[in-house]
Short mmCIF file of C-alpha atoms (C1' of nucleotides) in Angstrom, two decimals:
data_model
loop_
_atom_site.label_atom_id
_atom_site.label_comp_id
_atom_site.label_asym_id
_atom_site.label_seq_id
_atom_site.Cartn_x
_atom_site.Cartn_y
_atom_site.Cartn_z
CA MET A 1 110.07 107.52 83.01
CA THR A 2 112.62 105.08 84.25
CA PHE A 3 116.34 104.52 84.03
CA ALA A 4 117.61 101.15 82.88
CA TYR A 5 120.98 99.52 83.34
CA LYS A 6 122.50 96.29 82.19
CA TYR A 7 123.34 95.22 85.74
CA PRO A 8 121.43 95.94 88.94
CA ARG A 9 122.74 98.94 90.88
CA PRO A 10 122.59 99.69 94.57
CA ALA A 11 120.94 102.95 95.52
CA THR A 12 123.29 105.58 96.92
CA THR A 13 122.46 107.79 99.85
CA VAL A 14 124.28 110.18 102.15
CA ASP A 15 123.71 110.46 105.88
CA CYS A 16 124.91 113.13 108.17
CA ILE A 17 125.71 112.96 111.87
CA VAL A 18 125.51 116.46 113.32
CA PHE A 19 127.32 116.96 116.60
CA GLY A 20 126.55 119.82 118.95
CA LEU A 21 127.90 120.61 122.39
CA ASP A 22 125.33 121.47 125.00
CA GLU A 23 126.26 122.81 128.41
CA ASP A 24 127.39 119.46 129.78
CA GLU A 25 126.69 116.93 127.06
CA LEU A 26 127.60 116.01 123.55
CA LYS A 27 124.49 115.83 121.42
CA ILE A 28 123.42 114.63 118.02
CA LEU A 29 120.73 116.05 115.82
CA LEU A 30 118.04 113.53 114.89
CA ILE A 31 114.91 113.77 112.82
CA GLN A 32 111.73 111.82 113.14
CA ARG A 33 110.83 110.21 109.85
CA ALA A 34 107.51 111.21 108.31
CA LEU A 35 107.50 108.45 105.71
CA PRO A 36 108.03 104.69 105.53
CA PRO A 37 110.15 102.74 105.95
CA PHE A 38 110.70 103.28 109.64
CA GLU A 39 107.95 105.89 109.72
CA SER A 40 107.99 107.77 113.03
CA HIS A 41 111.35 106.31 113.95
CA TRP A 42 114.16 108.69 114.76
CA ALA A 43 117.03 108.75 112.30
CA ILE A 44 120.00 110.79 111.27
CA PRO A 45 119.29 113.19 108.43
CA GLY A 46 120.10 111.97 104.94
CA GLY A 47 118.73 110.99 101.58
CA TYR A 48 119.43 109.98 98.03
CA VAL A 49 122.33 111.35 96.08
CA ASN A 50 121.31 113.14 92.92
CA ILE A 51 122.98 111.97 89.76
CA ASP A 52 124.52 115.36 89.09
CA GLU A 53 125.87 116.35 92.47
CA SER A 54 128.99 115.29 94.32
CA LEU A 55 128.72 113.31 97.55
CA GLU A 56 129.69 116.24 99.69
CA LYS A 57 127.21 118.50 97.94
CA ALA A 58 124.52 115.90 98.52
CA ALA A 59 125.34 115.76 102.21
CA LEU A 60 125.23 119.54 102.49
CA ARG A 61 121.96 119.69 100.60
CA GLU A 62 120.27 117.06 102.73
CA LEU A 63 121.46 118.78 105.86
CA GLU A 64 120.07 122.08 104.68
CA GLU A 65 116.79 120.54 103.51
CA GLU A 66 116.10 118.51 106.60
CA THR A 67 117.41 120.70 109.35
CA GLY A 68 118.08 124.14 107.91
CA ILE A 69 121.73 123.90 108.86
CA GLY A 70 124.30 125.31 106.46
CA ASN A 71 127.89 126.51 106.37
CA VAL A 72 129.36 123.94 108.72
CA PHE A 73 132.41 121.78 109.23
CA LEU A 74 131.69 118.58 107.33
CA GLU A 75 133.89 115.57 106.79
CA GLN A 76 133.35 112.13 105.32
CA LEU A 77 133.05 109.43 107.95
CA TYR A 78 132.61 105.97 106.46
CA THR A 79 130.60 104.14 103.82
CA PHE A 80 128.16 101.51 104.95
CA GLY A 81 126.93 99.04 102.40
CA ASP A 82 125.93 95.80 104.05
CA LEU A 83 123.14 93.79 102.51
CA GLY A 84 119.81 94.28 104.17
CA ARG A 85 120.56 97.62 105.78
CA ASP A 86 117.63 99.19 103.93
CA PRO A 87 114.35 97.26 103.49
CA ARG A 88 113.69 99.06 100.20
CA GLY A 89 116.59 97.26 98.60
CA ARG A 90 120.33 97.33 98.35
CA THR A 91 121.50 100.73 99.43
CA ILE A 92 124.92 102.01 100.26
CA THR A 93 125.25 105.13 102.30
CA VAL A 94 128.19 107.48 102.45
CA SER A 95 128.11 109.00 105.90
CA TYR A 96 129.43 112.40 106.90
CA TYR A 97 129.75 114.08 110.23
CA ALA A 98 129.32 117.75 110.96
CA LEU A 99 130.34 119.87 113.92
CA VAL A 100 128.17 122.88 114.71
CA ASN A 101 127.57 125.34 117.48
CA LEU A 102 124.47 123.86 119.01
CA PHE A 103 123.14 127.19 120.24
CA ASP A 104 123.08 128.54 116.68
CA HIS A 105 120.76 125.79 115.56
CA ILE A 106 117.30 125.42 116.94
CA PRO A 107 116.14 122.26 115.26
CA HIS A 108 113.01 122.45 113.17
CA ALA A 109 111.59 119.70 111.05
CA ASP A 110 111.68 120.33 107.34
CA SER A 111 110.98 118.05 104.40
CA ASP A 112 110.25 114.39 105.13
CA ALA A 113 110.55 114.93 108.86
CA LYS A 114 107.77 115.33 111.36
CA ASN A 115 110.11 116.40 114.10
CA ALA A 116 113.72 117.19 114.86
CA GLY A 117 115.76 117.51 118.02
CA TRP A 118 119.04 117.23 119.84
CA PHE A 119 119.71 113.96 121.66
CA SER A 120 122.43 113.34 124.19
CA ILE A 121 124.78 110.65 122.93
CA ASP A 122 124.15 108.80 126.19
CA ASN A 123 120.51 108.61 125.37
CA ILE A 124 120.07 107.75 121.73
CA PRO A 125 116.85 105.84 121.01
CA PRO A 126 116.78 102.85 118.66
CA LEU A 127 117.07 104.41 115.25
CA ALA A 128 116.00 103.60 111.71
CA PHE A 129 118.25 101.45 109.49
CA ASP A 130 121.75 100.88 110.88
CA HIS A 131 121.93 104.43 112.16
CA ASN A 132 122.91 103.43 115.69
CA LYS A 133 125.97 101.74 114.26
CA ILE A 134 126.77 104.82 112.18
CA ILE A 135 126.57 107.00 115.26
CA ASP A 136 128.90 104.70 117.18
CA THR A 137 131.39 105.01 114.36
CA ALA A 138 131.01 108.78 114.34
CA ILE A 139 131.59 109.10 118.08
CA ALA A 140 134.70 106.95 117.87
CA ARG A 141 136.00 109.06 115.01
CA LEU A 142 135.32 112.30 116.84
CA GLN A 143 137.07 111.05 119.96
CA GLY A 144 140.03 109.97 117.92
CA LYS A 145 140.23 113.11 115.88
CA ILE A 146 139.88 115.93 118.39
CA VAL A 147 143.13 114.98 120.06
CA TYR A 148 145.25 115.42 116.98
CA GLU A 149 143.37 117.97 114.91
CA PRO A 150 142.02 121.27 116.12
CA ILE A 151 138.42 120.64 115.14
CA GLY A 152 136.84 120.99 118.56
CA PHE A 153 136.58 124.74 118.05
CA GLU A 154 133.87 124.08 115.49
CA LEU A 155 131.59 123.11 118.37
CA LEU A 156 132.12 126.40 120.21
CA PRO A 157 131.18 129.99 119.50
CA LYS A 158 133.99 132.10 118.03
CA LYS A 159 134.90 133.45 121.44
CA PHE A 160 135.24 131.10 124.37
CA THR A 161 136.94 130.70 127.70
CA LEU A 162 139.67 128.19 128.35
CA LEU A 163 137.49 126.38 130.84
CA ARG A 164 134.81 125.93 128.20
CA LEU A 165 137.37 124.45 125.84
CA GLN A 166 138.59 122.15 128.58
CA LYS A 167 135.02 121.05 129.28
CA LEU A 168 134.63 120.26 125.59
CA TYR A 169 137.51 117.83 125.75
CA GLU A 170 136.35 116.39 129.03
CA ILE A 171 132.89 115.75 127.65
CA ILE A 172 134.00 114.23 124.39
CA LEU A 173 136.82 112.14 125.81
CA CYS A 174 134.85 111.20 128.94
CA LYS A 175 137.65 112.02 131.34
CA LYS A 176 138.65 114.77 133.72
CA LEU A 177 141.55 117.01 132.84
CA ASP A 178 143.75 119.11 135.11
CA LYS A 179 142.99 122.80 134.68
CA ARG A 180 146.54 124.13 134.94
CA ASN A 181 148.09 121.43 132.83
CA PHE A 182 145.43 121.84 130.17
CA GLN A 183 145.95 125.59 129.98
CA LYS A 184 149.72 125.31 129.86
CA LYS A 185 149.51 122.80 127.05
CA ILE A 186 147.01 124.58 124.87
CA LEU A 187 148.56 128.02 125.34
CA ARG A 188 152.05 126.71 124.63
CA MET A 189 150.82 125.69 121.18
CA ASP A 190 150.28 129.35 120.36
CA ILE A 191 147.19 128.82 118.26
CA LEU A 192 144.80 130.79 120.45
CA THR A 193 144.43 134.55 120.34
CA GLN A 194 143.79 136.10 123.71
CA LEU A 195 141.14 138.76 123.31
CA ASP A 196 140.79 142.04 125.22
CA GLU A 197 137.41 140.89 126.25
CA ILE A 198 135.94 138.99 129.14
CA GLN A 199 132.84 136.96 129.80
CA LYS A 200 129.59 138.78 130.43
CA ASP A 201 126.60 137.95 132.56
CA VAL A 202 128.27 135.41 134.77
CA SER A 203 127.75 135.34 138.50
CA HIS A 204 131.41 135.09 139.35
CA ARG A 205 134.67 136.54 138.20
CA ALA A 206 134.58 136.85 134.42
CA ALA A 207 137.13 134.85 132.47
CA ARG A 208 139.22 135.95 129.50
CA LEU A 209 137.91 135.12 126.08
CA PHE A 210 140.01 133.43 123.44
CA GLN A 211 139.66 132.76 119.76
CA PHE A 212 141.12 130.01 117.61
CA ASN A 213 143.69 131.47 115.24
CA HIS A 214 143.24 129.41 112.13
CA GLU A 215 145.82 131.22 110.01
CA ARG A 216 148.41 130.82 112.72
CA TYR A 217 147.62 127.13 112.93
CA LEU A 218 148.08 126.66 109.18
CA GLU A 219 151.40 128.48 109.35
CA LEU A 220 152.65 126.33 112.19
CA LYS A 221 151.39 123.21 110.46
CA LYS A 222 153.35 124.07 107.33
CA GLY A 223 156.42 124.19 109.56
CA GLY A 224 155.78 120.66 110.79
CA PHE A 225 153.77 121.43 113.92
CA VAL A 226 151.16 118.88 114.82
CA PHE A 227 148.31 119.72 117.14
CA GLU A 228 148.14 117.15 119.89
CA LEU A 229 146.34 117.18 123.13
CA MET B 1 117.70 91.88 80.45
CA THR B 2 117.96 95.21 82.14
CA PHE B 3 117.23 96.69 85.50
CA ALA B 4 115.07 99.78 85.69
CA TYR B 5 114.73 102.36 88.42
CA LYS B 6 112.58 105.41 88.89
CA TYR B 7 115.57 107.67 89.37
CA PRO B 8 119.02 107.45 87.83
CA ARG B 9 121.59 105.69 89.94
CA PRO B 10 125.33 106.07 90.04
CA ALA B 11 127.33 102.91 89.44
CA THR B 12 129.19 101.62 92.49
CA THR B 13 132.70 100.24 92.37
CA VAL B 14 135.39 99.29 94.82
CA ASP B 15 139.09 99.98 94.36
CA CYS B 16 141.94 98.59 96.31
CA ILE B 17 145.34 100.07 97.03
CA VAL B 18 147.73 97.26 97.88
CA PHE B 19 150.85 98.31 99.75
CA GLY B 20 153.97 96.19 99.90
CA LEU B 21 157.35 96.89 101.40
CA ASP B 22 160.31 96.15 99.21
CA GLU B 23 163.88 96.22 100.49
CA ASP B 24 164.12 99.99 100.56
CA GLU B 25 160.87 101.26 99.16
CA LEU B 26 157.16 101.32 99.75
CA LYS B 27 155.37 99.97 96.72
CA ILE B 28 151.88 99.73 95.34
CA LEU B 29 150.42 97.01 93.19
CA LEU B 30 149.07 98.27 89.88
CA ILE B 31 147.45 96.54 86.97
CA GLN B 32 147.49 97.50 83.33
CA ARG B 33 143.98 97.73 81.98
CA ALA B 34 143.10 95.39 79.11
CA LEU B 35 139.84 97.14 78.26
CA PRO B 36 138.53 100.65 77.68
CA PRO B 37 138.19 103.15 79.13
CA PHE B 38 141.82 103.94 79.80
CA GLU B 39 142.90 100.80 77.94
CA SER B 40 146.59 100.08 78.56
CA HIS B 41 146.73 102.66 81.33
CA TRP B 42 147.91 101.54 84.72
CA ALA B 43 145.33 101.56 87.49
CA ILE B 44 144.65 100.24 90.93
CA PRO B 45 142.70 96.99 90.96
CA GLY B 46 138.96 97.27 91.38
CA GLY B 47 135.59 96.78 89.76
CA TYR B 48 131.86 96.84 90.11
CA VAL B 49 130.12 95.84 93.30
CA ASN B 50 127.72 92.96 92.86
CA ILE B 51 124.21 93.55 94.08
CA ASP B 52 124.40 90.70 96.57
CA GLU B 53 127.79 91.21 98.16
CA SER B 54 128.96 93.63 100.82
CA LEU B 55 131.48 96.32 99.97
CA GLU B 56 134.28 94.58 101.79
CA LYS B 57 133.47 91.28 100.10
CA ALA B 58 133.52 93.05 96.75
CA ALA B 59 136.95 94.53 97.51
CA LEU B 60 138.30 91.13 98.52
CA ARG B 61 136.84 89.48 95.46
CA GLU B 62 138.27 92.05 93.04
CA LEU B 63 141.64 91.75 94.70
CA GLU B 64 141.57 88.00 94.37
CA GLU B 65 140.33 88.11 90.77
CA GLU B 66 142.76 90.70 89.50
CA THR B 67 145.89 89.88 91.42
CA GLY B 68 145.42 86.51 93.10
CA ILE B 69 145.92 88.07 96.51
CA GLY B 70 143.81 86.81 99.39
CA ASN B 71 143.75 86.72 103.14
CA VAL B 72 145.13 90.18 103.81
CA PHE B 73 144.73 93.16 106.06
CA LEU B 74 142.06 95.30 104.42
CA GLU B 75 140.49 98.52 105.61
CA GLN B 76 138.16 101.05 104.06
CA LEU B 77 139.91 104.21 102.97
CA TYR B 78 137.56 106.79 101.51
CA THR B 79 134.71 107.07 99.06
CA PHE B 80 135.26 109.11 95.93
CA GLY B 81 132.22 110.26 94.03
CA ASP B 82 132.96 113.41 92.08
CA LEU B 83 131.17 113.97 88.82
CA GLY B 84 133.19 113.07 85.80
CA ARG B 85 135.62 110.75 87.51
CA ASP B 86 134.58 107.92 85.19
CA PRO B 87 133.91 108.61 81.48
CA ARG B 88 131.34 105.80 81.38
CA GLY B 89 129.02 107.78 83.60
CA ARG B 90 128.48 108.72 87.20
CA THR B 91 130.38 106.27 89.33
CA ILE B 92 131.22 106.32 92.96
CA THR B 93 134.01 104.18 94.23
CA VAL B 94 134.56 102.94 97.74
CA SER B 95 138.29 102.58 98.13
CA TYR B 96 140.09 100.15 100.40
CA TYR B 97 143.73 99.70 101.21
CA ALA B 98 145.50 96.47 101.91
CA LEU B 99 148.85 95.71 103.51
CA VAL B 100 150.65 92.60 102.34
CA ASN B 101 154.04 91.01 102.50
CA LEU B 102 155.36 91.93 99.09
CA PHE B 103 157.59 88.87 98.82
CA ASP B 104 154.60 86.57 99.17
CA HIS B 105 152.94 88.08 96.13
CA ILE B 106 154.47 87.83 92.72
CA PRO B 107 152.08 89.87 90.66
CA HIS B 108 150.41 88.21 87.73
CA ALA B 109 147.73 89.68 85.54
CA ASP B 110 144.37 88.01 85.84
CA SER B 111 140.97 88.99 84.46
CA ASP B 112 140.71 92.33 82.66
CA ALA B 113 144.39 93.05 83.11
CA LYS B 114 147.15 92.66 80.60
CA ASN B 115 149.85 93.17 83.16
CA ALA B 116 150.47 93.70 86.85
CA GLY B 117 153.38 94.94 88.89
CA TRP B 118 154.76 96.67 91.93
CA PHE B 119 155.50 100.37 91.61
CA SER B 120 157.48 102.47 94.01
CA ILE B 121 155.31 105.21 95.45
CA ASP B 122 157.95 107.68 94.30
CA ASN B 123 157.45 106.58 90.76
CA ILE B 124 153.76 106.15 90.09
CA PRO B 125 152.83 106.75 86.44
CA PRO B 126 149.74 108.76 85.48
CA LEU B 127 146.90 106.41 86.22
CA ALA B 128 143.39 105.79 84.96
CA PHE B 129 140.45 107.70 86.45
CA ASP B 130 141.30 109.64 89.63
CA HIS B 131 143.52 106.86 90.87
CA ASN B 132 146.52 109.09 91.52
CA LYS B 133 144.40 111.07 93.94
CA ILE B 134 143.21 107.88 95.61
CA ILE B 135 146.79 106.75 96.06
CA ASP B 136 147.75 110.08 97.60
CA THR B 137 144.93 109.66 100.08
CA ALA B 138 146.02 106.12 100.84
CA ILE B 139 149.62 107.11 101.49
CA ALA B 140 148.53 109.90 103.82
CA ARG B 141 146.30 107.49 105.69
CA LEU B 142 149.03 104.90 106.02
CA GLN B 143 151.49 107.47 107.31
CA GLY B 144 148.96 108.70 109.82
CA LYS B 145 147.91 105.28 110.95
CA ILE B 146 151.14 103.36 111.45
CA VAL B 147 152.18 105.66 114.28
CA TYR B 148 149.18 104.92 116.45
CA GLU B 149 148.10 101.45 115.40
CA PRO B 150 150.32 98.42 115.08
CA ILE B 151 149.51 97.68 111.45
CA GLY B 152 153.02 97.94 110.07
CA PHE B 153 153.61 94.30 110.91
CA GLU B 154 151.22 93.36 108.13
CA LEU B 155 153.89 94.46 105.67
CA LEU B 156 156.54 92.16 107.15
CA PRO B 157 156.98 88.42 107.32
CA LYS B 158 155.92 86.86 110.63
CA LYS B 159 159.48 86.90 111.90
CA PHE B 160 161.58 90.00 111.50
CA THR B 161 164.50 91.84 112.99
CA LEU B 162 164.18 95.10 114.86
CA LEU B 163 166.22 96.86 112.23
CA ARG B 164 163.81 95.73 109.56
CA LEU B 165 160.92 97.10 111.57
CA GLN B 166 162.76 100.36 112.05
CA LYS B 167 163.44 100.57 108.31
CA LEU B 168 159.71 100.06 107.71
CA TYR B 169 158.92 103.15 109.74
CA GLU B 170 161.75 105.11 108.19
CA ILE B 171 160.55 104.29 104.72
CA ILE B 172 156.89 105.03 105.32
CA LEU B 173 157.42 108.16 107.39
CA CYS B 174 160.32 109.37 105.22
CA LYS B 175 162.59 110.13 108.13
CA LYS B 176 165.56 108.63 109.90
CA LEU B 177 165.10 107.15 113.36
CA ASP B 178 167.66 106.54 116.06
CA LYS B 179 168.38 102.84 116.44
CA ARG B 180 168.70 102.72 120.22
CA ASN B 181 165.77 104.98 120.92
CA PHE B 182 163.60 103.05 118.50
CA GLN B 183 164.45 99.73 120.10
CA LYS B 184 163.93 101.01 123.61
CA LYS B 185 160.55 102.40 122.69
CA ILE B 186 159.20 99.43 120.82
CA LEU B 187 160.49 96.87 123.32
CA ARG B 188 159.14 98.85 126.26
CA MET B 189 155.65 98.41 124.79
CA ASP B 190 155.97 94.69 125.36
CA ILE B 191 154.07 93.65 122.25
CA LEU B 192 156.94 91.83 120.55
CA THR B 193 157.93 88.27 121.32
CA GLN B 194 161.64 87.68 121.17
CA LEU B 195 162.27 84.39 119.40
CA ASP B 196 165.06 81.89 120.03
CA GLU B 197 166.02 82.27 116.46
CA ILE B 198 168.34 84.43 114.46
CA GLN B 199 168.64 85.60 110.90
CA LYS B 200 170.08 83.19 108.35
CA ASP B 201 172.13 83.72 105.24
CA VAL B 202 173.36 87.16 106.03
CA SER B 203 176.94 88.17 105.49
CA HIS B 204 177.35 89.75 108.89
CA ARG B 205 176.40 89.07 112.45
CA ALA B 206 172.89 87.62 112.49
CA ALA B 207 170.23 89.54 114.38
CA ARG B 208 167.55 88.24 116.72
CA LEU B 209 164.15 87.62 115.23
CA PHE B 210 160.96 88.96 116.75
CA GLN B 211 157.29 88.36 116.23
CA PHE B 212 154.32 90.66 116.81
CA ASN B 213 152.25 89.34 119.73
CA HIS B 214 148.73 90.17 118.68
CA GLU B 215 147.01 88.60 121.69
CA ARG B 216 149.26 90.52 124.05
CA TYR B 217 148.47 93.73 122.19
CA LEU B 218 144.72 93.17 122.50
CA GLU B 219 145.10 92.51 126.23
CA LEU B 220 147.09 95.67 126.77
CA LYS B 221 144.66 97.63 124.64
CA LYS B 222 141.77 96.47 126.78
CA GLY B 223 143.64 97.92 129.73
CA GLY B 224 143.87 101.33 128.06
CA PHE B 225 147.24 100.99 126.38
CA VAL B 226 147.62 102.83 123.12
CA PHE B 227 150.31 101.95 120.66
CA GLU B 228 152.21 105.04 119.71
CA LEU B 229 155.46 105.47 117.98
"C1'" DA C 1 191.84 92.02 108.44
"C1'" DC C 2 188.01 94.11 106.99
"C1'" DA C 3 183.22 95.03 106.11
"C1'" DA C 4 178.67 95.06 107.90
"C1'" DA C 5 175.45 95.20 111.04
"C1'" DA C 6 174.38 93.76 116.09
"C1'" DG C 7 174.06 95.10 120.46
"C1'" DT C 8 174.31 98.07 124.35
"C1'" DG C 9 174.12 102.98 128.50
"C1'" DT C 10 174.33 107.44 129.84
"C1'" DT C 11 173.45 112.21 129.92
"C1'" DT C 12 170.60 116.16 129.20
"C1'" DG C 13 166.52 118.62 128.27
"C1'" DT C 14 161.64 118.66 127.85
"C1'" DT C 15 157.25 117.40 128.96
"C1'" DG C 16 153.65 115.13 131.79
"C1'" DT C 17 151.59 114.90 136.16
"C1'" DA C 18 150.07 115.93 140.53
"C1'" DC C 19 148.89 119.17 143.62
"C1'" DA C 20 146.84 124.05 146.64
"C1'" DC C 21 146.17 128.59 147.32
"C1'" DC C 22 144.71 133.42 146.75
"C1'" DC C 23 141.85 136.54 143.68
"C1'" DA C 24 137.94 138.92 141.58
"C1'" DT C 25 133.12 139.30 141.02
"C1'" DG C 26 128.10 138.99 141.59
"C1'" DC C 27 124.63 138.02 144.60
"C1'" DG D 1 130.47 137.39 153.46
"C1'" DC D 2 130.00 133.66 150.64
"C1'" DA D 3 129.83 131.00 146.59
"C1'" DT D 4 131.78 130.38 142.13
"C1'" DG D 5 135.03 129.91 139.09
"C1'" DG D 6 139.59 132.62 137.63
"C1'" DG D 7 144.17 132.62 137.69
"C1'" DT D 8 148.73 131.09 138.92
"C1'" DG D 9 153.87 127.94 140.28
"C1'" DT D 10 156.53 124.23 141.70
"C1'" DA D 11 158.55 119.68 142.42
"C1'" DC D 12 159.11 115.08 140.73
"C1'" DA D 13 158.91 111.50 137.40
"C1'" DA D 14 158.96 109.90 132.90
"C1'" DC D 15 160.25 110.13 128.41
"C1'" DA D 16 162.58 112.00 124.14
"C1'" DA D 17 166.78 113.02 122.01
"C1'" DA D 18 171.40 112.86 121.13
"C1'" DC D 19 175.35 110.44 121.04
"C1'" DA D 20 179.93 106.16 120.39
"C1'" DC D 21 181.96 102.18 121.06
"C1'" DT D 22 182.64 97.07 121.27
"C1'" DT D 23 181.09 92.53 119.48
"C1'" DT D 24 180.01 89.05 116.22
"C1'" DT D 25 180.07 86.94 111.86
"C1'" DG D 26 181.08 86.05 106.99
"C1'" DT D 27 184.09 86.87 103.24
#
DNA sequence: ACAAAAGTGTTTGTTGTACACCCATGC
DNA sequence: GCATGGGTGTACAACAAACACTTTTGT
């Protein structure tokens, strides 16, 4: 059975850049393709959009199918549609990016993938299709966005120390920040809940744990507050 | 002749929100559809992507065909692909937004349109498809973007007064700005060239004209400068 | 002379930035 | 007792915000 149209149509895919924060590096989840084209090449997870599912649903489904990851922060990134970006024929891809807690997700290859793994963004191999370009776009977006929207928390566990949060910004923005100034700034915003809990299993004085207060943030935002680092 | 595929494919379109700045209002260029679906409804210009043209080329072509507008600032906005957004069948649309000097473009209906015109963003009629939603997205993007990228100039003639530039920001951001503070801030950036020319044909003291210095901006940007209002 | 907008400085408060030391804990 | 990060305050500079009057020009 085939589907026929009066005019030729590009194929439509979704691709998903998954960011995770390792101890000292920002990483991206890649899969190794099991099938041509670009068999054995590394690529970002993605696939064809079904005719009866929304773009976001398609992105979530592909993510789940290829990496087992679900229930994550997901946002549309950009749509790439240049001629020749897919050797199988004209294909446009709607890309999404996701932020996950890397330690919650041990990559395992699922359908269509012979392998999966986290790659440091400083060490991305040549990828299938125009995926290197997509990743560059995603990194730029992430760097732009974390300074004016509180999305960085999505990369951390629920409870975290202020130093860990600071490291997150340092890693993503590629620049050192001053500890005291950072803490003053972020605490002044009043969007973090200080917990009655401290770090465990560290070989030095244990730090206070904090939690992002999403409800508080929404309240403040309604009143005109804008997160800005 | 038809084109057949193994799996069903969504149709792919591009749509283009064209912003123009009238004396006291931000406006959007709309066309009145000559054909079903939504015949006689107002809509944003757009149409099907040809199989052999990039998305951006398609957006530029549709803009040219339907409104006669060419050579403009154009940037991808967002891709809308919900089920049911087009009664003809599954269609995803890659939307773009353009910034033009409104006084350079007297709207005239071209192909597929029985009419064309500028509409104040405070007075947009119910549009075809999900175009009202697309416009909302475009306005939010524009408001977010003009404060940290110098794109507002695209809405003005080459030469403009500082008050006109200030009005631009006031109109788009929907808030009053202080004249002296605004001038200090924008001049301190050193991205405007002061011309040896003043306004003509005004019934009051004529103001100095300025010009956006794009080369200077790129230089500064390379050195880490970020435009911010 | 009057209407309309141009042009221009200062003060005050807030925030950014730079910087250094003692503290608590685990090993 | 030492290594590691935790936790804290202050001084100075820069910028944001608020504010009012005189000048120029055309009608």
